[in-house]
């Protein structure tokens, strides 16, 4: 009576219920379990292979690296592509393209008005200033937009995740002025590489893939009535610019660099010699509802809605 074949077991797993539960979670779990049963059977997965995968998932969770795997296997970009498709269908594809948030955002960075230094007064490499306006899709300046900016240090590490860095190092929040202006001083970050000897590195080695991202800077821009913009810009000339392990490079997000810009007007950023500048405007769509203006990054959104 308790003997089961595969199909009977799957049916049981997918239909057991003593309460309504969450129908969406039930439906998604059923689908995923069905697909995995099928994968195990068709690919003839051995017990050792199966338990090795379970051990890997356990270590992945313990090291907090699930977000690296979702990026590297294309899920983060998939979600952006699906949002772009929906925007296209709804006739609202406009403004600065979105790009993946990535797993390394940290909320609560120090806030300043209009301009700031991300490098905390410790120059590291070439002086770089990025500046411009936040605009809406009608071209109007967005006053009091809040822009989170974050990037890697000179060896590709992000504060909060990379040992030895100060809290919020290379993370700042800038509030635009009445003309929508922002500017910040930093240095041009190098690319990023997944941590060596990590569960993430194990998978990418087994897949015969590299775990490199081209040099980039992240942004999360929030303003009343406008749709929250999560994006990244790429620094031109990187070897990996068209071979990002997270598939996040996009047209329209590769900044242009101006070299040897005269320092006049940049004294408040401590600049007294020629430097590298990039001008870039962020163009935000009108929000259709309050949810689209949510200032929360991806994990804060889901934990708030739990
Ligand atoms: C990063 O810096 C990043 O932006 C993403 C998406 C994944 C891993 C590291
Ligand atoms: Fe990054």
Coordinates of C-alpha atoms and ligand atoms in Angstrom, one line a residue:
X1 CA 0.0 0.0 0.0
X2 CA 2.9 2.4 0.7
X3 CA 4.9 1.3 -2.3
X4 CA 5.2 4.1 -4.8
X5 CA 6.5 4.6 -8.3
X6 CA 8.0 8.0 -9.3
X7 CA 4.8 9.3 -10.8
X8 CA 2.8 8.3 -7.7
X9 CA 5.4 9.9 -5.4
X10 CA 5.4 13.2 -7.4
X11 CA 1.6 13.3 -7.3
X12 CA 1.6 12.8 -3.5
X13 CA 4.3 15.5 -3.0
X14 CA 2.4 17.9 -5.1
X15 CA -1.0 17.4 -3.7
X16 CA -0.5 16.9 0.1
X17 CA -2.3 19.6 2.0
X18 CA -3.9 20.1 5.4
X19 CA -4.6 23.9 4.9
X20 CA -4.9 26.2 2.0
X21 CA -1.3 27.5 2.3
X22 CA -0.2 30.0 -0.2
X23 CA -1.6 29.0 -3.6
X24 CA 1.2 30.8 -5.6
X25 CA 3.9 29.2 -3.5
X26 CA 2.2 25.8 -4.0
X27 CA 1.9 26.3 -7.7
X28 CA 5.6 27.3 -8.2
X29 CA 6.9 24.6 -5.8
X30 CA 4.9 22.0 -7.7
X31 CA 6.3 23.1 -11.0
X32 CA 9.9 23.2 -9.8
X33 CA 9.7 19.9 -8.0
X34 CA 8.1 18.3 -11.1
X35 CA 10.9 19.7 -13.3
X36 CA 13.6 18.5 -10.8
X37 CA 12.1 15.0 -10.5
X38 CA 12.2 14.9 -14.3
X39 CA 15.8 16.2 -14.5
X40 CA 17.0 13.6 -11.9
X41 CA 15.3 10.8 -13.8
X42 CA 16.2 11.8 -17.4
X43 CA 19.8 12.8 -16.5
X44 CA 20.2 9.7 -14.3
X45 CA 21.5 11.7 -11.4
X46 CA 23.3 9.5 -8.9
X47 CA 22.9 9.7 -5.1
X48 CA 26.4 11.1 -4.8
X49 CA 25.7 13.8 -7.3
X50 CA 22.4 14.7 -5.6
X51 CA 23.9 15.0 -2.1
X52 CA 26.9 16.9 -3.4
X53 CA 24.5 19.4 -4.9
X54 CA 22.7 19.6 -1.5
X55 CA 26.0 20.2 0.3
X56 CA 26.9 22.9 -2.3
X57 CA 23.5 24.7 -1.8
X58 CA 24.0 24.5 2.0
X59 CA 27.5 26.1 1.8
X60 CA 26.2 28.6 -0.8
X61 CA 23.6 29.8 1.7
X62 CA 26.0 29.8 4.6
X63 CA 28.4 32.1 2.7
X64 CA 25.6 34.4 1.5
X65 CA 26.4 33.9 -2.1
X66 CA 23.0 33.0 -3.6
X67 CA 22.9 36.5 -5.2
X68 CA 26.1 35.8 -7.1
X69 CA 24.7 32.6 -8.5
X70 CA 21.5 34.3 -9.6
X71 CA 23.5 37.0 -11.4
X72 CA 26.0 34.6 -13.0
X73 CA 23.3 32.2 -14.2
X74 CA 21.4 35.1 -15.9
X75 CA 18.4 35.3 -13.6
X76 CA 18.9 39.0 -12.6
X77 CA 19.2 40.0 -16.3
X78 CA 16.2 37.8 -17.1
X79 CA 14.1 39.8 -14.7
X80 CA 15.2 43.0 -16.3
X81 CA 14.5 41.7 -19.8
X82 CA 11.0 40.7 -18.7
X83 CA 10.4 44.2 -17.2
X84 CA 11.7 45.8 -20.4
X85 CA 9.3 43.6 -22.4
X86 CA 6.4 44.6 -20.3
X87 CA 7.4 48.3 -20.6
X88 CA 7.6 47.9 -24.4
X89 CA 4.1 46.4 -24.5
X90 CA 2.7 49.1 -22.3
X91 CA 4.3 51.8 -24.5
X92 CA 6.4 53.1 -21.6
X93 CA 9.9 52.1 -22.6
X94 CA 11.7 55.4 -22.0
X95 CA 14.5 57.0 -20.0
X96 CA 17.7 55.6 -18.7
X97 CA 17.8 51.8 -19.2
X98 CA 17.6 49.7 -16.1
X99 CA 20.4 47.4 -15.1
X100 CA 20.6 44.8 -12.4
X101 CA 21.0 45.8 -8.8
X102 CA 23.4 43.0 -8.0
X103 CA 23.8 41.4 -4.6
X104 CA 26.1 44.0 -3.1
X105 CA 23.8 47.0 -2.3
X106 CA 23.7 48.1 1.3
X107 CA 21.0 50.6 2.5
X108 CA 21.7 53.5 4.8
X109 CA 24.8 55.1 3.2
X110 CA 25.6 58.6 4.4
X111 CA 23.6 61.3 2.6
X112 CA 24.8 64.6 1.3
X113 CA 23.3 67.4 -0.8
X114 CA 24.3 67.7 -4.4
X115 CA 27.9 66.6 -4.2
X116 CA 30.2 64.2 -2.3
X117 CA 33.3 62.2 -2.3
X118 CA 32.9 58.5 -2.4
X119 CA 36.6 57.9 -1.6
X120 CA 36.4 59.5 1.9
X121 CA 39.3 61.9 1.3
X122 CA 41.8 59.1 0.5
X123 CA 42.7 59.4 -3.2
X124 CA 43.2 56.0 -4.8
X125 CA 44.3 56.2 -8.3
X126 CA 43.2 58.7 -10.9
X127 CA 40.8 61.4 -9.8
X128 CA 37.4 60.8 -11.4
X129 CA 34.3 63.0 -11.2
X130 CA 30.9 61.9 -12.5
X131 CA 28.2 64.6 -12.8
X132 CA 25.0 65.5 -14.4
X133 CA 21.3 65.9 -13.8
X134 CA 18.4 63.7 -12.8
X135 CA 15.6 64.5 -15.3
X136 CA 12.1 63.1 -15.9
X137 CA 11.1 61.8 -19.4
X138 CA 9.8 65.3 -20.2
X139 CA 13.3 66.6 -19.7
X140 CA 12.4 68.4 -16.5
X141 CA 15.0 68.5 -13.7
X142 CA 14.1 66.3 -10.7
X143 CA 14.8 68.2 -7.5
X144 CA 15.5 66.3 -4.3
X145 CA 16.0 63.0 -6.0
X146 CA 17.9 60.6 -3.8
X147 CA 20.7 58.8 -5.6
X148 CA 22.5 55.9 -4.0
X149 CA 25.9 55.3 -5.6
X150 CA 28.2 52.4 -4.9
X151 CA 31.2 50.8 -6.5
X152 CA 34.2 48.5 -5.8
X153 CA 37.5 49.5 -4.3
X154 CA 40.9 49.3 -6.1
X155 CA 41.0 45.5 -5.8
X156 CA 37.4 44.9 -6.8
X157 CA 36.0 44.6 -3.2
X158 CA 32.7 46.2 -2.0
X159 CA 32.5 47.5 1.6
X160 CA 30.4 45.4 3.9
X161 CA 31.3 42.3 1.9
X162 CA 35.1 42.7 1.5
X163 CA 37.2 42.4 4.7
X164 CA 39.1 45.5 5.9
X165 CA 37.0 48.2 4.4
X166 CA 35.3 50.9 6.4
X167 CA 31.5 50.8 6.7
X168 CA 29.9 52.5 3.7
X169 CA 33.3 53.0 2.1
X170 CA 32.6 53.9 -1.6
X171 CA 28.8 54.1 -0.9
X172 CA 27.0 57.4 -0.7
X173 CA 23.6 58.9 -1.1
X174 CA 23.3 62.2 -3.0
X175 CA 20.3 64.4 -2.9
X176 CA 19.9 66.5 -6.1
X177 CA 19.4 70.3 -6.0
X178 CA 16.5 72.3 -7.6
X179 CA 18.1 71.8 -11.0
X180 CA 18.4 68.0 -10.5
X181 CA 22.2 68.3 -10.3
X182 CA 24.4 65.7 -8.7
X183 CA 28.2 65.2 -8.8
X184 CA 30.7 63.0 -7.0
X185 CA 34.4 62.5 -6.8
X186 CA 35.9 59.1 -6.7
X187 CA 38.4 57.0 -8.7
X188 CA 37.6 54.7 -11.6
X189 CA 37.0 51.3 -10.1
X190 CA 38.4 48.1 -11.6
X191 CA 36.2 45.2 -12.6
X192 CA 34.9 42.6 -10.1
X193 CA 35.7 38.9 -9.7
X194 CA 33.8 36.3 -7.8
X195 CA 35.6 35.3 -4.5
X196 CA 38.1 32.5 -5.2
X197 CA 37.7 29.2 -3.3
X198 CA 34.1 29.9 -2.7
X199 CA 31.0 27.8 -3.6
X200 CA 30.3 30.3 -6.4
X201 CA 33.8 29.8 -7.8
X202 CA 33.3 26.0 -7.6
X203 CA 30.3 26.2 -9.9
X204 CA 31.9 28.5 -12.4
X205 CA 35.0 26.4 -12.5
X206 CA 32.8 23.3 -13.1
X207 CA 31.0 25.2 -15.9
X208 CA 34.3 26.3 -17.5
X209 CA 33.3 29.9 -17.1
X210 CA 35.0 33.0 -15.7
X211 CA 33.5 35.0 -12.9
X212 CA 34.5 38.5 -14.0
X213 CA 32.5 41.7 -14.3
X214 CA 33.7 44.7 -16.2
X215 CA 34.3 47.9 -14.3
X216 CA 31.0 49.5 -13.4
X217 CA 29.3 51.9 -10.9
X218 CA 25.8 51.2 -9.4
X219 CA 22.9 53.6 -9.0
X220 CA 19.6 53.5 -7.3
X221 CA 17.6 56.7 -7.9
X222 CA 14.4 57.5 -6.1
X223 CA 12.2 60.6 -6.4
X224 CA 8.5 61.4 -5.5
X225 CA 6.1 60.4 -8.3
X226 CA 8.9 58.8 -10.4
X227 CA 9.6 55.2 -11.0
X228 CA 12.6 54.0 -9.0
X229 CA 15.6 53.5 -11.3
X230 CA 18.1 50.8 -10.6
X231 CA 21.0 50.9 -13.0
X232 CA 24.7 50.7 -13.6
X233 CA 27.2 52.4 -15.8
X234 CA 30.1 50.8 -17.4
X235 CA 33.6 52.3 -17.7
X236 CA 34.7 52.1 -21.3
X237 CA 37.7 50.0 -22.4
X238 CA 37.3 47.1 -20.0
X239 CA 38.3 43.7 -21.4
X240 CA 35.1 42.2 -20.0
X241 CA 32.7 44.9 -21.2
X242 CA 31.0 42.5 -23.6
X243 CA 31.7 39.4 -21.6
X244 CA 30.2 40.2 -18.2
X245 CA 29.6 37.2 -16.0
X246 CA 26.3 38.8 -14.9
X247 CA 25.2 39.7 -18.5
X248 CA 24.5 43.3 -17.4
X249 CA 26.2 45.5 -20.0
X250 CA 23.7 47.6 -21.9
X251 CA 23.7 50.1 -24.7
X252 CA 23.3 53.6 -23.4
X253 CA 25.0 52.8 -20.1
X254 CA 28.7 53.0 -21.2
X255 CA 29.9 56.4 -20.0
X256 CA 32.3 58.6 -21.9
X257 CA 35.4 59.8 -20.2
X258 CA 36.9 63.3 -20.7
X259 CA 40.6 63.4 -19.7
X260 CA 42.6 66.3 -18.5
X261 CA 39.6 68.4 -17.4
X262 CA 40.7 71.8 -15.8
X263 CA 40.1 71.8 -12.0
X264 CA 38.4 75.3 -11.9
X265 CA 35.0 74.9 -10.3
X266 CA 35.9 71.6 -8.6
X267 CA 37.7 73.0 -5.6
X268 CA 34.9 71.9 -3.2
X269 CA 35.8 68.3 -4.2
X270 CA 39.4 68.9 -3.3
X271 CA 40.5 69.0 -6.9
X272 CA 43.4 71.2 -7.9
X273 CA 44.9 69.4 -10.9
X274 CA 43.5 68.1 -14.2
X275 CA 41.2 65.1 -13.7
X276 CA 38.9 62.7 -15.5
X277 CA 35.3 63.6 -15.8
X278 CA 32.1 61.9 -17.1
X279 CA 28.8 63.7 -17.7
X280 CA 25.8 61.6 -17.5
X281 CA 22.1 62.4 -17.0
X282 CA 19.7 60.0 -15.4
X283 CA 16.2 60.0 -17.0
X284 CA 13.4 58.7 -14.8
X285 CA 9.9 57.5 -15.9
X286 CA 6.7 58.7 -14.3
X287 CA 5.5 56.2 -11.8
X288 CA 2.1 54.6 -12.4
X289 CA 1.5 53.8 -8.8
X290 CA 3.0 54.1 -5.4
X291 CA 4.7 50.7 -5.6
X292 CA 6.9 51.9 -8.5
X293 CA 8.2 54.8 -6.3
X294 CA 9.3 52.5 -3.5
X295 CA 12.7 53.5 -2.3
X296 CA 13.5 50.0 -1.2
X297 CA 16.1 47.8 -2.9
X298 CA 15.2 44.3 -3.9
X299 CA 15.7 42.4 -0.6
X300 CA 14.2 45.2 1.5
X301 CA 11.1 45.1 -0.7
X302 CA 10.5 41.4 -0.3
X303 CA 11.2 41.3 3.4
X304 CA 8.9 44.3 4.0
X305 CA 6.1 42.5 2.1
X306 CA 6.7 39.1 3.9
Ligands
LIG1 C1 28.9 42.7 -8.6 O1 29.7 43.8 -8.3 C2 27.8 42.9 -9.2 O2 27.5 44.2 -9.5 C3 27.0 41.8 -9.5 C4 25.7 42.1 -10.3 C5 27.3 40.6 -9.2 C6 28.5 40.4 -8.5 C7 29.3 41.5 -8.2
LIG2 FE1 28.9 45.6 -8.8

